[in-house]
Coordinates of C-alpha atoms in Angstrom, one line a residue:
Chain A
X1 CA 0.0 0.0 0.0
X2 CA 2.8 2.3 0.9
X3 CA 4.5 1.5 -2.3
X4 CA 1.5 2.4 -4.3
X5 CA 1.1 5.6 -2.5
X6 CA 4.7 6.4 -3.1
X7 CA 4.4 5.7 -6.8
X8 CA 1.3 7.8 -7.2
X9 CA 2.9 10.8 -5.4
X10 CA 6.0 10.6 -7.4
X11 CA 4.6 9.8 -10.8
X12 CA 1.9 12.3 -12.1
X13 CA 1.0 10.0 -15.0
X14 CA 0.2 7.1 -12.7
X15 CA -1.7 9.5 -10.4
X16 CA -3.8 10.7 -13.3
X17 CA -4.5 7.2 -14.5
X18 CA -5.5 6.0 -11.1
X19 CA -7.8 9.0 -10.7
X20 CA -9.3 8.4 -14.1
X21 CA -10.0 4.7 -13.2
X22 CA -11.7 5.7 -9.9
X23 CA -13.8 8.4 -11.5
X24 CA -14.9 6.2 -14.4
X25 CA -15.7 3.4 -11.9
X26 CA -18.0 5.8 -10.1
X27 CA -19.7 6.7 -13.4
X28 CA -20.0 3.0 -14.3
X29 CA -21.7 2.4 -11.0
X30 CA -24.0 5.3 -11.7
X31 CA -24.8 3.9 -15.2
X32 CA -25.4 0.4 -13.8
X33 CA -27.6 1.9 -11.0
X34 CA -29.6 3.7 -13.8
X35 CA -29.8 0.5 -15.8
X36 CA -31.3 -1.4 -12.8
X37 CA -34.1 1.1 -12.4
X38 CA -34.7 1.5 -16.1
X39 CA -38.1 0.4 -17.2
X40 CA -37.0 -1.0 -20.6
X41 CA -34.0 -3.2 -20.3
X42 CA -33.2 -3.8 -24.0
X43 CA -29.5 -3.3 -24.2
X44 CA -27.1 -2.1 -21.6
X45 CA -25.3 -0.1 -24.2
X46 CA -28.4 2.1 -24.5
X47 CA -27.7 3.2 -21.0
X48 CA -24.2 4.4 -22.0
X49 CA -25.5 5.8 -25.3
X50 CA -27.7 8.8 -24.3
X51 CA -28.7 12.0 -26.0
X52 CA -26.9 12.4 -29.4
X53 CA -24.8 9.3 -29.1
X54 CA -27.0 7.1 -31.3
X55 CA -26.9 9.7 -34.1
X56 CA -23.1 9.8 -34.0
X57 CA -23.0 6.0 -34.3
X58 CA -25.5 6.0 -37.2
X59 CA -23.2 8.5 -39.0
X60 CA -20.1 6.4 -38.2
X61 CA -21.8 3.4 -39.7
X62 CA -23.5 4.8 -42.8
X63 CA -22.1 8.3 -43.0
X64 CA -24.5 10.9 -44.2
X65 CA -27.1 9.4 -46.5
X66 CA -28.4 11.5 -49.4
X67 CA -32.2 11.6 -49.3
X68 CA -35.3 13.5 -50.2
X69 CA -34.2 16.6 -48.4
X70 CA -36.7 19.4 -48.0
X71 CA -36.0 22.0 -45.4
X72 CA -39.3 23.8 -45.9
X73 CA -41.2 20.6 -45.0
X74 CA -38.9 20.1 -42.0
X75 CA -39.3 23.6 -40.7
X76 CA -43.0 23.9 -41.2
X77 CA -43.7 20.4 -39.7
X78 CA -41.7 21.0 -36.6
X79 CA -42.8 24.6 -36.0
X80 CA -46.1 23.7 -34.5
X81 CA -46.0 20.0 -33.5
X82 CA -44.6 18.3 -30.5
X83 CA -41.9 15.8 -29.9
X84 CA -44.1 12.7 -30.0
X85 CA -45.7 13.8 -33.2
X86 CA -42.5 13.9 -35.2
X87 CA -41.2 10.5 -34.3
X88 CA -42.8 8.7 -37.2
X89 CA -40.6 6.6 -39.4
X90 CA -41.0 8.9 -42.4
X91 CA -40.9 12.1 -40.5
X92 CA -38.5 14.6 -42.0
X93 CA -37.0 15.0 -38.6
X94 CA -36.1 11.3 -38.5
X95 CA -34.7 11.2 -42.0
X96 CA -32.5 14.3 -42.0
X97 CA -31.6 15.0 -38.4
X98 CA -28.1 13.6 -38.8
X99 CA -27.1 16.6 -40.8
X100 CA -27.0 18.6 -37.5
X101 CA -24.3 16.4 -36.1
X102 CA -20.8 17.3 -37.1
X103 CA -18.5 14.7 -38.8
X104 CA -15.2 14.7 -36.8
X105 CA -16.3 12.3 -34.1
X106 CA -18.1 9.8 -36.5
X107 CA -15.1 9.8 -38.8
X108 CA -12.9 9.0 -35.8
X109 CA -15.2 6.2 -34.7
X110 CA -15.4 4.8 -38.2
X111 CA -11.6 4.8 -38.6
X112 CA -11.1 3.3 -35.1
X113 CA -13.6 0.6 -36.0
X114 CA -11.6 -0.4 -39.0
X115 CA -8.4 -0.3 -37.1
X116 CA -9.6 -2.3 -34.1
X117 CA -11.9 -4.6 -36.2
X118 CA -14.6 -4.4 -33.5
X119 CA -18.2 -3.3 -33.6
X120 CA -19.2 0.3 -33.8
X121 CA -20.7 0.4 -30.4
X122 CA -17.7 -1.2 -28.7
X123 CA -15.2 0.9 -30.6
X124 CA -17.2 4.1 -29.7
X125 CA -17.0 3.2 -26.0
X126 CA -13.3 2.4 -26.2
X127 CA -12.6 5.6 -28.1
X128 CA -14.6 7.9 -25.8
X129 CA -12.9 6.4 -22.8
X130 CA -9.5 6.9 -24.4
X131 CA -10.4 10.5 -25.2
X132 CA -11.5 11.1 -21.6
X133 CA -8.2 9.8 -20.4
X134 CA -6.4 12.0 -22.9
X135 CA -8.5 14.9 -21.8
X136 CA -7.4 14.4 -18.2
X137 CA -3.7 14.5 -19.2
X138 CA -4.3 17.6 -21.2
X139 CA -6.2 19.2 -18.4
X140 CA -3.3 18.5 -16.0
X141 CA -0.9 20.1 -18.5
X142 CA -3.2 23.0 -18.9
X143 CA -3.6 23.5 -15.1
X144 CA 0.2 23.8 -14.8
X145 CA -0.1 27.1 -16.6
X146 CA -1.3 29.0 -13.6
X147 CA -1.4 26.6 -10.7
X148 CA 1.4 25.7 -8.3
X149 CA 2.2 22.1 -7.9
X150 CA 0.3 21.6 -4.7
X151 CA -2.9 22.8 -6.3
X152 CA -2.7 20.9 -9.6
X153 CA -3.9 17.7 -8.0
X154 CA -6.9 19.5 -6.5
X155 CA -7.8 20.7 -10.0
X156 CA -7.4 17.1 -11.3
X157 CA -9.8 15.9 -8.6
X158 CA -12.3 18.5 -9.6
X159 CA -12.0 17.6 -13.2
X160 CA -12.3 13.9 -12.5
X161 CA -15.5 14.3 -10.6
X162 CA -16.9 17.1 -12.6
X163 CA -20.6 16.2 -12.8
X164 CA -20.9 17.2 -16.5
X165 CA -17.8 15.1 -17.1
X166 CA -20.1 12.1 -17.8
X167 CA -20.5 13.5 -21.3
X168 CA -16.7 13.5 -21.8
X169 CA -16.6 9.7 -21.7
X170 CA -19.6 9.0 -23.8
X171 CA -19.6 8.7 -27.6
X172 CA -20.8 12.3 -28.0
X173 CA -19.2 15.5 -29.4
X174 CA -18.0 16.6 -25.9
X175 CA -15.6 13.6 -25.7
X176 CA -13.6 15.0 -28.6
X177 CA -14.4 18.7 -28.2
X178 CA -12.9 19.0 -24.7
X179 CA -9.5 17.3 -25.4
X180 CA -9.2 19.3 -28.7
X181 CA -10.1 22.5 -26.9
X182 CA -7.6 21.9 -24.2
X183 CA -4.9 20.9 -26.8
X184 CA -5.5 24.3 -28.6
X185 CA -5.3 26.2 -25.3
X186 CA -2.0 24.4 -24.5
X187 CA -0.5 24.9 -28.0
X188 CA -1.3 28.6 -28.0
X189 CA -0.2 29.3 -24.5
X190 CA 3.1 27.7 -25.3
X191 CA 3.4 29.7 -28.5
X192 CA 3.0 26.7 -30.9
X193 CA 0.7 28.6 -33.3
X194 CA 1.3 26.3 -36.2
X195 CA 0.1 23.3 -34.2
X196 CA -2.9 25.4 -33.0
X197 CA -3.7 26.2 -36.7
X198 CA -3.9 22.4 -37.3
X199 CA -5.9 21.6 -34.2
X200 CA -8.6 24.1 -34.7
X201 CA -9.6 22.4 -38.0
X202 CA -11.1 19.3 -36.3
X203 CA -12.4 21.5 -33.5
X204 CA -14.8 23.3 -35.8
X205 CA -15.6 20.0 -37.5
X206 CA -16.7 18.6 -34.1
X207 CA -19.2 21.2 -33.2
X208 CA -20.4 24.3 -35.1
X209 CA -19.6 26.5 -32.0
X210 CA -16.0 25.3 -32.3
X211 CA -15.6 28.1 -34.8
X212 CA -15.7 30.6 -31.9
X213 CA -12.1 29.4 -31.0
X214 CA -11.2 32.3 -33.3
X215 CA -12.2 34.6 -30.4
X216 CA -9.7 32.9 -28.2
X217 CA -7.0 32.9 -30.8
X218 CA -7.5 36.6 -31.4
X219 CA -7.5 37.4 -27.6
X220 CA -4.3 35.4 -27.1
X221 CA -2.6 36.8 -30.2
X222 CA -3.3 40.3 -29.0
X223 CA -1.9 39.5 -25.6
X224 CA 1.2 37.8 -26.9
X225 CA 2.0 40.0 -29.9
X226 CA 0.1 43.2 -29.4
X227 CA -2.2 44.7 -32.0
X228 CA 0.4 46.8 -33.7
X229 CA 2.5 43.7 -34.5
X230 CA -0.6 41.9 -35.8
X231 CA -1.7 44.7 -38.0
X232 CA 1.8 45.1 -39.5
X233 CA 2.1 41.4 -40.0
X234 CA 5.4 41.4 -38.2
X235 CA 7.6 38.3 -38.5
X236 CA 6.4 35.7 -36.0
X237 CA 2.7 36.6 -36.3
X238 CA 1.9 34.8 -39.6
X239 CA 1.2 31.5 -37.9
X240 CA -1.3 33.2 -35.6
X241 CA -3.0 34.7 -38.6
X242 CA -3.0 31.3 -40.3
X243 CA -4.7 29.9 -37.2
X244 CA -7.4 32.6 -37.4
X245 CA -8.0 31.5 -41.0
X246 CA -8.1 27.8 -40.3
X247 CA -10.4 28.1 -37.4
X248 CA -13.4 27.9 -39.7
X249 CA -12.0 25.3 -42.1
X250 CA -13.5 22.3 -40.4
X251 CA -16.9 23.9 -40.5
X252 CA -16.3 25.1 -44.1
X253 CA -15.4 21.7 -45.3
X254 CA -18.5 20.2 -43.8
X255 CA -20.6 22.9 -45.4
X256 CA -19.0 22.2 -48.7
X257 CA -19.8 18.5 -48.3
X258 CA -23.4 19.3 -47.5
X259 CA -23.7 21.5 -50.5
X260 CA -22.3 18.6 -52.6
X261 CA -24.7 16.1 -51.0
X262 CA -28.0 18.1 -50.8
X263 CA -27.3 21.5 -52.4
X264 CA -27.7 23.2 -49.1
X265 CA -24.5 24.3 -47.5
X266 CA -26.5 25.4 -44.4
X267 CA -28.2 22.1 -43.9
X268 CA -26.6 21.6 -40.5
X269 CA -28.1 24.9 -39.3
X270 CA -31.4 24.5 -41.0
X271 CA -31.8 21.1 -39.4
X272 CA -31.6 22.7 -36.0
X273 CA -35.3 23.6 -36.5
X274 CA -36.0 19.9 -36.0
X275 CA -35.2 20.6 -32.3
X276 CA -37.3 23.8 -32.4
X277 CA -34.3 25.9 -32.6
X278 CA -34.9 29.2 -34.4
X279 CA -33.2 32.5 -34.1
X280 CA -34.3 34.5 -31.1
X281 CA -32.8 36.8 -28.5
X282 CA -31.4 35.3 -25.3
X283 CA -33.9 36.9 -23.0
X284 CA -36.7 35.4 -25.0
X285 CA -35.1 32.0 -24.6
X286 CA -34.8 32.5 -20.8
X287 CA -38.3 33.9 -20.3
X288 CA -40.1 31.4 -22.6
X289 CA -38.0 28.6 -21.1
X290 CA -39.0 29.4 -17.6
X291 CA -42.6 30.5 -18.0
X292 CA -45.2 27.8 -17.5
X293 CA -47.8 28.9 -20.0
X294 CA -45.3 29.7 -22.8
X295 CA -43.7 26.2 -22.8
X296 CA -44.5 22.6 -22.6
X297 CA -45.4 21.8 -19.0
X298 CA -43.7 18.4 -18.9
X299 CA -40.4 20.1 -20.0
X300 CA -40.7 23.0 -17.6
X301 CA -38.7 21.6 -14.6
X302 CA -35.8 20.6 -16.9
X303 CA -36.0 24.0 -18.7
X304 CA -35.7 25.9 -15.4
X305 CA -32.9 23.7 -14.2
X306 CA -31.0 24.0 -17.5
X307 CA -31.5 27.8 -17.5
X308 CA -30.3 28.2 -13.9
X309 CA -27.2 26.1 -14.4
X310 CA -26.4 28.0 -17.6
X311 CA -26.8 31.4 -15.8
X312 CA -24.5 30.2 -13.0
X313 CA -21.9 29.3 -15.6
X314 CA -22.3 32.7 -17.3
X315 CA -21.8 34.6 -14.0
X316 CA -18.8 32.4 -13.1
X317 CA -17.2 33.1 -16.5
X318 CA -17.9 36.8 -16.3
X319 CA -16.3 36.9 -12.9
X320 CA -13.3 34.9 -14.2
X321 CA -12.5 37.4 -16.9
X322 CA -10.2 39.1 -14.4
X323 CA -8.2 35.9 -13.9
X324 CA -5.1 34.8 -15.8
X325 CA -7.3 32.6 -18.0
X326 CA -9.1 35.6 -19.5
X327 CA -8.9 34.5 -23.1
X328 CA -10.2 31.0 -22.3
X329 CA -13.1 32.5 -20.4
X330 CA -13.9 34.8 -23.3
X331 CA -14.1 31.9 -25.7
X332 CA -16.3 29.9 -23.3
X333 CA -18.6 32.9 -22.8
X334 CA -19.1 33.0 -26.6
X335 CA -19.6 29.3 -26.6
X336 CA -22.4 29.6 -23.9
X337 CA -24.0 32.7 -25.2
X338 CA -24.3 31.4 -28.8
X339 CA -26.9 28.6 -28.0
X340 CA -29.1 31.1 -26.1
X341 CA -29.9 32.7 -29.5
X342 CA -31.7 29.5 -30.6
X343 CA -34.8 29.9 -28.4
X344 CA -34.2 26.5 -26.7
X345 CA -32.7 25.6 -23.4
X346 CA -32.3 22.1 -24.7
X347 CA -28.7 20.8 -24.1
X348 CA -27.6 24.0 -22.4
X349 CA -26.3 22.0 -19.5
X350 CA -24.1 19.9 -21.8
X351 CA -22.8 23.0 -23.6
X352 CA -22.0 24.6 -20.3
X353 CA -20.2 21.5 -19.0
X354 CA -17.2 22.1 -21.3
X355 CA -16.2 25.1 -19.3
X356 CA -13.4 23.2 -17.6
X357 CA -10.9 26.1 -17.3
X358 CA -13.2 27.3 -14.5
X359 CA -12.0 24.3 -12.5
X360 CA -8.5 25.5 -12.7
X361 CA -9.6 28.9 -11.4
X362 CA -11.6 27.2 -8.7
X363 CA -8.7 25.1 -7.6
X364 CA -6.5 28.2 -7.5
X365 CA -8.9 29.9 -5.1
X366 CA -9.4 26.8 -2.9
X367 CA -7.2 26.9 0.2
X368 CA -7.1 23.3 1.2
X369 CA -4.9 23.8 4.3
X370 CA -8.0 25.3 6.0
X371 CA -10.1 22.5 7.5
X372 CA -13.4 24.2 6.8
X373 CA -12.5 24.8 3.1
X374 CA -11.3 21.2 2.9
X375 CA -14.7 20.1 4.1
X376 CA -16.3 22.3 1.5
X377 CA -14.1 20.6 -1.2
X378 CA -15.3 17.2 0.0
X379 CA -18.9 18.4 0.0
X380 CA -18.3 19.5 -3.6
X381 CA -17.0 16.1 -4.5
X382 CA -20.1 14.6 -2.9
X383 CA -22.2 17.0 -4.9
X384 CA -20.4 16.0 -8.1
X385 CA -21.0 12.3 -7.5
X386 CA -24.7 12.9 -6.7
X387 CA -25.0 15.0 -9.8
X388 CA -23.5 12.2 -12.1
X389 CA -26.2 9.9 -10.9
X390 CA -28.9 12.6 -11.1
X391 CA -28.0 13.7 -14.6
X392 CA -28.0 10.2 -15.8
X393 CA -31.4 9.7 -14.3
X394 CA -32.7 12.9 -15.9
X395 CA -31.2 12.0 -19.3
X396 CA -32.7 8.6 -19.3
X397 CA -36.1 9.5 -18.1
X398 CA -36.4 12.7 -20.1
Chain B
X1 CA 6.1 29.1 -18.6
X2 CA 3.9 31.0 -21.0
X3 CA 5.6 32.0 -24.2
X4 CA 5.0 35.7 -24.9
X5 CA 5.8 36.0 -28.6
X6 CA 6.6 33.9 -31.7
X7 CA 10.0 33.5 -33.1
X8 CA 11.0 35.0 -36.5
X9 CA 10.4 32.4 -39.2
X10 CA 12.3 32.1 -42.4
X11 CA 11.2 33.7 -45.6
X12 CA 10.0 30.5 -47.1
X13 CA 7.8 29.9 -44.1
X14 CA 6.2 33.3 -44.5
X15 CA 5.6 32.6 -48.2
X16 CA 4.1 29.2 -47.4
X17 CA 1.8 30.9 -44.8
X18 CA 0.8 33.5 -47.4
X19 CA 0.0 30.8 -50.0
X20 CA -2.1 28.8 -47.5
X21 CA -4.0 32.0 -46.5
X22 CA -4.6 32.8 -50.2
X23 CA -6.0 29.2 -50.8
X24 CA -8.2 29.5 -47.7
X25 CA -9.5 32.9 -48.9
X26 CA -10.5 31.3 -52.3
X27 CA -12.1 28.4 -50.5
X28 CA -14.2 30.6 -48.1
X29 CA -15.0 32.9 -51.0
X30 CA -16.5 30.2 -53.2
X31 CA -18.4 28.8 -50.2
X32 CA -20.0 32.2 -49.4
X33 CA -20.9 32.5 -53.1
X34 CA -22.6 29.1 -53.0
X35 CA -24.5 30.1 -49.9
X36 CA -25.5 33.4 -51.5
X37 CA -26.7 31.6 -54.6
X38 CA -28.6 28.8 -52.9
X39 CA -30.4 31.3 -50.8
X40 CA -31.5 33.7 -53.5
X41 CA -31.8 31.4 -56.6
X42 CA -35.1 30.3 -58.0
X43 CA -33.7 26.8 -58.5
X44 CA -33.3 26.5 -54.7
X45 CA -37.0 27.3 -54.2
X46 CA -38.1 24.9 -56.9
X47 CA -35.8 22.1 -55.7
X48 CA -36.3 22.5 -52.0
X49 CA -39.7 24.1 -51.6
X50 CA -42.1 23.2 -54.3
X51 CA -41.8 19.5 -54.8
X52 CA -43.5 18.3 -51.6
X53 CA -46.8 20.0 -52.1
X54 CA -50.1 19.1 -53.6
X55 CA -51.6 21.8 -55.8
X56 CA -55.3 22.3 -56.0
X57 CA -57.2 23.5 -59.0
X58 CA -57.8 27.2 -59.1
X59 CA -60.5 29.0 -60.9
X60 CA -59.4 31.4 -63.7
X61 CA -58.6 34.9 -62.7
X62 CA -57.3 34.2 -59.3
X63 CA -53.6 35.1 -59.3
X64 CA -52.4 32.5 -56.8
X65 CA -51.8 28.8 -56.6
X66 CA -53.3 27.2 -53.6
X67 CA -52.0 24.0 -52.2
X68 CA -51.8 22.1 -49.0
X69 CA -48.6 21.2 -47.4
X70 CA -47.8 17.5 -47.8
X71 CA -46.4 17.6 -44.3
X72 CA -50.0 17.1 -43.2
X73 CA -49.4 13.4 -43.8
X74 CA -46.7 13.0 -41.2
X75 CA -47.4 11.7 -37.8
X76 CA -50.4 10.1 -36.2
X77 CA -52.6 13.1 -36.2
X78 CA -52.5 13.3 -39.9
X79 CA -54.1 10.0 -40.3
X80 CA -57.3 11.8 -39.7
X81 CA -59.2 13.1 -42.7
X82 CA -57.4 16.4 -42.6
X83 CA -56.1 16.1 -46.0
X84 CA -59.0 14.3 -47.5
X85 CA -61.2 16.1 -50.0
X86 CA -61.0 19.8 -49.6
X87 CA -63.9 21.8 -51.0
X88 CA -63.1 24.8 -53.0
X89 CA -66.4 26.5 -52.7
X90 CA -66.9 28.9 -55.6
X91 CA -67.7 31.6 -56.7
X92 CA -64.3 32.6 -57.6
X93 CA -62.1 34.3 -56.7
X94 CA -63.0 33.5 -53.1
X95 CA -61.4 30.4 -51.9
X96 CA -62.9 28.6 -49.1
X97 CA -61.0 25.6 -47.8
X98 CA -63.1 23.3 -45.7
X99 CA -61.4 21.2 -43.1
X100 CA -63.3 17.9 -42.9
X101 CA -61.7 16.9 -39.7
X102 CA -63.8 19.4 -37.9
X103 CA -66.5 16.7 -38.1
X104 CA -64.9 15.3 -34.9
X105 CA -67.7 15.9 -32.5
X106 CA -65.7 15.9 -29.4
X107 CA -64.0 19.2 -29.2
X108 CA -61.6 18.3 -26.4
X109 CA -60.5 15.3 -28.4
X110 CA -59.8 17.6 -31.3
X111 CA -57.7 19.7 -29.1
X112 CA -55.8 16.8 -27.8
X113 CA -54.9 15.8 -31.3
X114 CA -53.0 19.1 -31.7
X115 CA -53.3 19.3 -35.5
X116 CA -51.1 21.6 -37.4
X117 CA -52.5 21.8 -40.9
X118 CA -50.9 24.3 -43.2
X119 CA -52.4 26.0 -46.2
X120 CA -50.1 27.7 -48.6
X121 CA -50.6 29.9 -51.5
X122 CA -48.1 31.3 -54.0
X123 CA -48.4 34.6 -55.7
X124 CA -48.0 33.9 -59.4
X125 CA -47.5 37.2 -61.2
X126 CA -46.6 40.8 -60.7
X127 CA -50.2 41.8 -60.3
X128 CA -50.5 39.4 -57.4
X129 CA -47.6 40.9 -55.7
X130 CA -49.1 44.3 -55.7
X131 CA -52.5 43.2 -54.4
X132 CA -53.2 42.6 -50.7
X133 CA -55.1 39.5 -49.7
X134 CA -57.6 38.9 -47.0
X135 CA -57.3 35.7 -45.2
X136 CA -60.3 34.7 -43.1
X137 CA -59.4 32.0 -40.7
X138 CA -62.9 31.2 -39.4
X139 CA -61.4 30.9 -36.0
X140 CA -62.9 32.0 -32.7
X141 CA -60.4 34.0 -30.8
X142 CA -62.1 32.9 -27.6
X143 CA -59.8 29.9 -27.8
X144 CA -56.1 30.0 -27.5
X145 CA -54.9 29.7 -31.0
X146 CA -51.9 30.8 -33.0
X147 CA -51.9 31.7 -36.7
X148 CA -48.6 32.2 -38.5
X149 CA -47.7 33.5 -41.9
X150 CA -44.5 32.2 -43.4
X151 CA -42.5 32.9 -46.4
X152 CA -40.1 30.2 -47.6
X153 CA -40.6 28.4 -44.3
X154 CA -39.7 31.4 -42.1
X155 CA -42.3 33.0 -40.0
X156 CA -42.9 36.6 -41.0
X157 CA -46.0 37.2 -39.0
X158 CA -47.8 35.6 -36.1
X159 CA -51.0 36.3 -34.3
X160 CA -51.8 34.7 -31.0
X161 CA -55.3 34.7 -29.5
X162 CA -55.6 34.7 -25.8
X163 CA -59.0 35.0 -24.1
X164 CA -60.5 36.8 -27.1
X165 CA -57.7 39.3 -27.5
X166 CA -55.4 39.2 -30.5
X167 CA -51.7 39.7 -29.8
X168 CA -49.7 40.4 -32.9
X169 CA -46.1 39.5 -32.7
X170 CA -43.7 41.9 -34.5
X171 CA -41.5 40.4 -37.2
X172 CA -38.9 42.1 -39.2
X173 CA -40.8 41.8 -42.5
X174 CA -44.3 43.3 -42.0
X175 CA -46.3 41.4 -44.6
X176 CA -49.3 40.6 -42.4
X177 CA -51.6 42.8 -40.4
X178 CA -54.8 42.1 -38.6
X179 CA -57.8 43.0 -40.8
X180 CA -60.5 42.4 -38.3
X181 CA -61.4 40.4 -35.3
X182 CA -64.9 39.4 -34.8
X183 CA -66.2 36.8 -32.3
X184 CA -66.2 34.0 -34.8
X185 CA -63.7 35.1 -37.4
X186 CA -60.2 36.4 -37.1
X187 CA -59.0 37.7 -40.4
X188 CA -55.7 39.2 -41.4
X189 CA -54.3 41.0 -44.4
X190 CA -51.3 39.7 -46.3
X191 CA -49.7 42.4 -48.3
X192 CA -46.4 41.7 -50.0
X193 CA -46.7 44.5 -52.5
X194 CA -43.8 46.5 -50.8
X195 CA -41.5 43.5 -50.7
X196 CA -40.8 42.6 -54.3
X197 CA -38.5 39.8 -53.3
X198 CA -41.5 37.7 -52.4
X199 CA -42.9 37.6 -55.9
X200 CA -43.5 34.1 -57.0
X201 CA -42.5 32.7 -53.6
X202 CA -44.5 30.7 -51.3
X203 CA -46.6 32.4 -48.7
X204 CA -47.6 29.9 -46.2
X205 CA -50.4 30.4 -43.8
X206 CA -50.1 28.1 -40.8
X207 CA -53.3 27.4 -39.0
X208 CA -54.5 24.7 -36.7
X209 CA -56.6 22.9 -39.3
X210 CA -58.9 21.0 -37.0
X211 CA -59.7 24.0 -34.8
X212 CA -60.3 26.0 -37.9
X213 CA -63.4 25.1 -39.8
X214 CA -62.3 26.8 -42.9
X215 CA -59.9 29.3 -44.5
X216 CA -61.0 31.8 -47.0
X217 CA -58.5 33.6 -49.1
X218 CA -59.4 36.5 -51.4
X219 CA -57.8 39.5 -53.1
X220 CA -58.9 42.5 -51.1
X221 CA -59.8 44.6 -54.1
X222 CA -62.7 42.2 -54.9
X223 CA -64.2 42.6 -51.5
X224 CA -65.0 39.9 -49.0

């Protein structure tokens, strides 16, 4: 036992791996717990595969299938009907919804499937777990930017038991988005702009909002080079400018592909209407989301919860703009404000959960030598554990 | 730990960066051009808007095509007779679309079914674009209903009834206004004459088809 403790304290990689195993074990228990109480016990994989996971697997298996695409029908048929009414086999929602899901993760699943010669589902689980582990290592490297050594492990604990972290180890866009985002942060912070220019391409092909990384790149470039150097294109700034330009390339390539397939380069955006997402102002989203007579009563508790969590994140990010991670917080603010223009609180919790730089700031402010504050930290862990189970329950019963 | 500035690259690296930037500019440029074209071309409308709809015969002289959204067929609720024979009661040019599903005796049941029938009409020529239309919904505003006007699938006008009062929702393109509101008939005027871009495009009137008994569409200069 003493030997294990010694190894873990001396070897950060072993420590991260051990923490990863413990946290995934907790999540596994939460999933099994959910499976036991699930009414329909068809397949245990369905318990892992929540929300958008099934769509990503479908794309990985068949890629995007050209079909009788008609955005007018889609938009008009979903503008007034409810969820249960658009679940028919031939519903335009069912036929075309996959266009809304970006291709980076499905491509990675498909390639890994060929490489491992396993089924899509098994590969997706292995891949997402590997990405989660990779994310933990990247997070640790990222936390070193501002944290002293004694606080880096607290940050790791917070990351490992981050309640929203459940999505980081499921076959969903977050599992790829978070490691890529952290990798971009690291590359830029260490001045490797060429590497950042490459990493932002898959980032914007993982999720449309990945394009907002350009805000981060701009903020960091201004901090590192100054606006005069950028405007004059002084030597050393060209890779940063290249990174600005490539930040939309993943999205652009996907749009090009959709144009080739269906003649609609904006199909990914148009299909958002299948989830009742239309352009509106954030205050409308909040008011309608939390007002009983303006929204579906059965969704109201989730909507209020989603809105509150989202608002908490917004406040935390605004307050963190004074920290050393200002550029990261600026990007995350854009990432969180963007979905509030869609008129839907749907998935806001998932979108908020990627704000992991906040954990570094939180770890920096936690003084663990104080007994009361340490107790608070444990309470926070308990809350995280409880949340993992609760979120799973909500996601499965919703 | 944090690097503050980049190092000076060699000239060939700068040239390579410039070449990649130029290629990216070309790529983004052609993509924007495609988006612009697809949004504003008639082909786009024909390809992505017209093919799914059933056109109904229209009497001569009426400068609009009337048709019913095929989307009525989707989902359980549409297995009702909503899109079964629709009477076009003459005399022209008044169009009266009867919704047979109103035959459901149990009103509450009809509400539970939450129908969302949509009637569309397309303005066919220049004259049509300069003429306002009256659309009588035959709806009682005593109920909570919502009527929406859409162009190319995007709502441009919406009227919500709450306890007998009409609440008009402002949209950036003012093509629809309330014509009158009586106890048994909420009517609104659709006028696209000041927005030439809508000529030949689809004006969709979204109404709850079971709740509505009928919809009457007529050019306003002919009188109701």
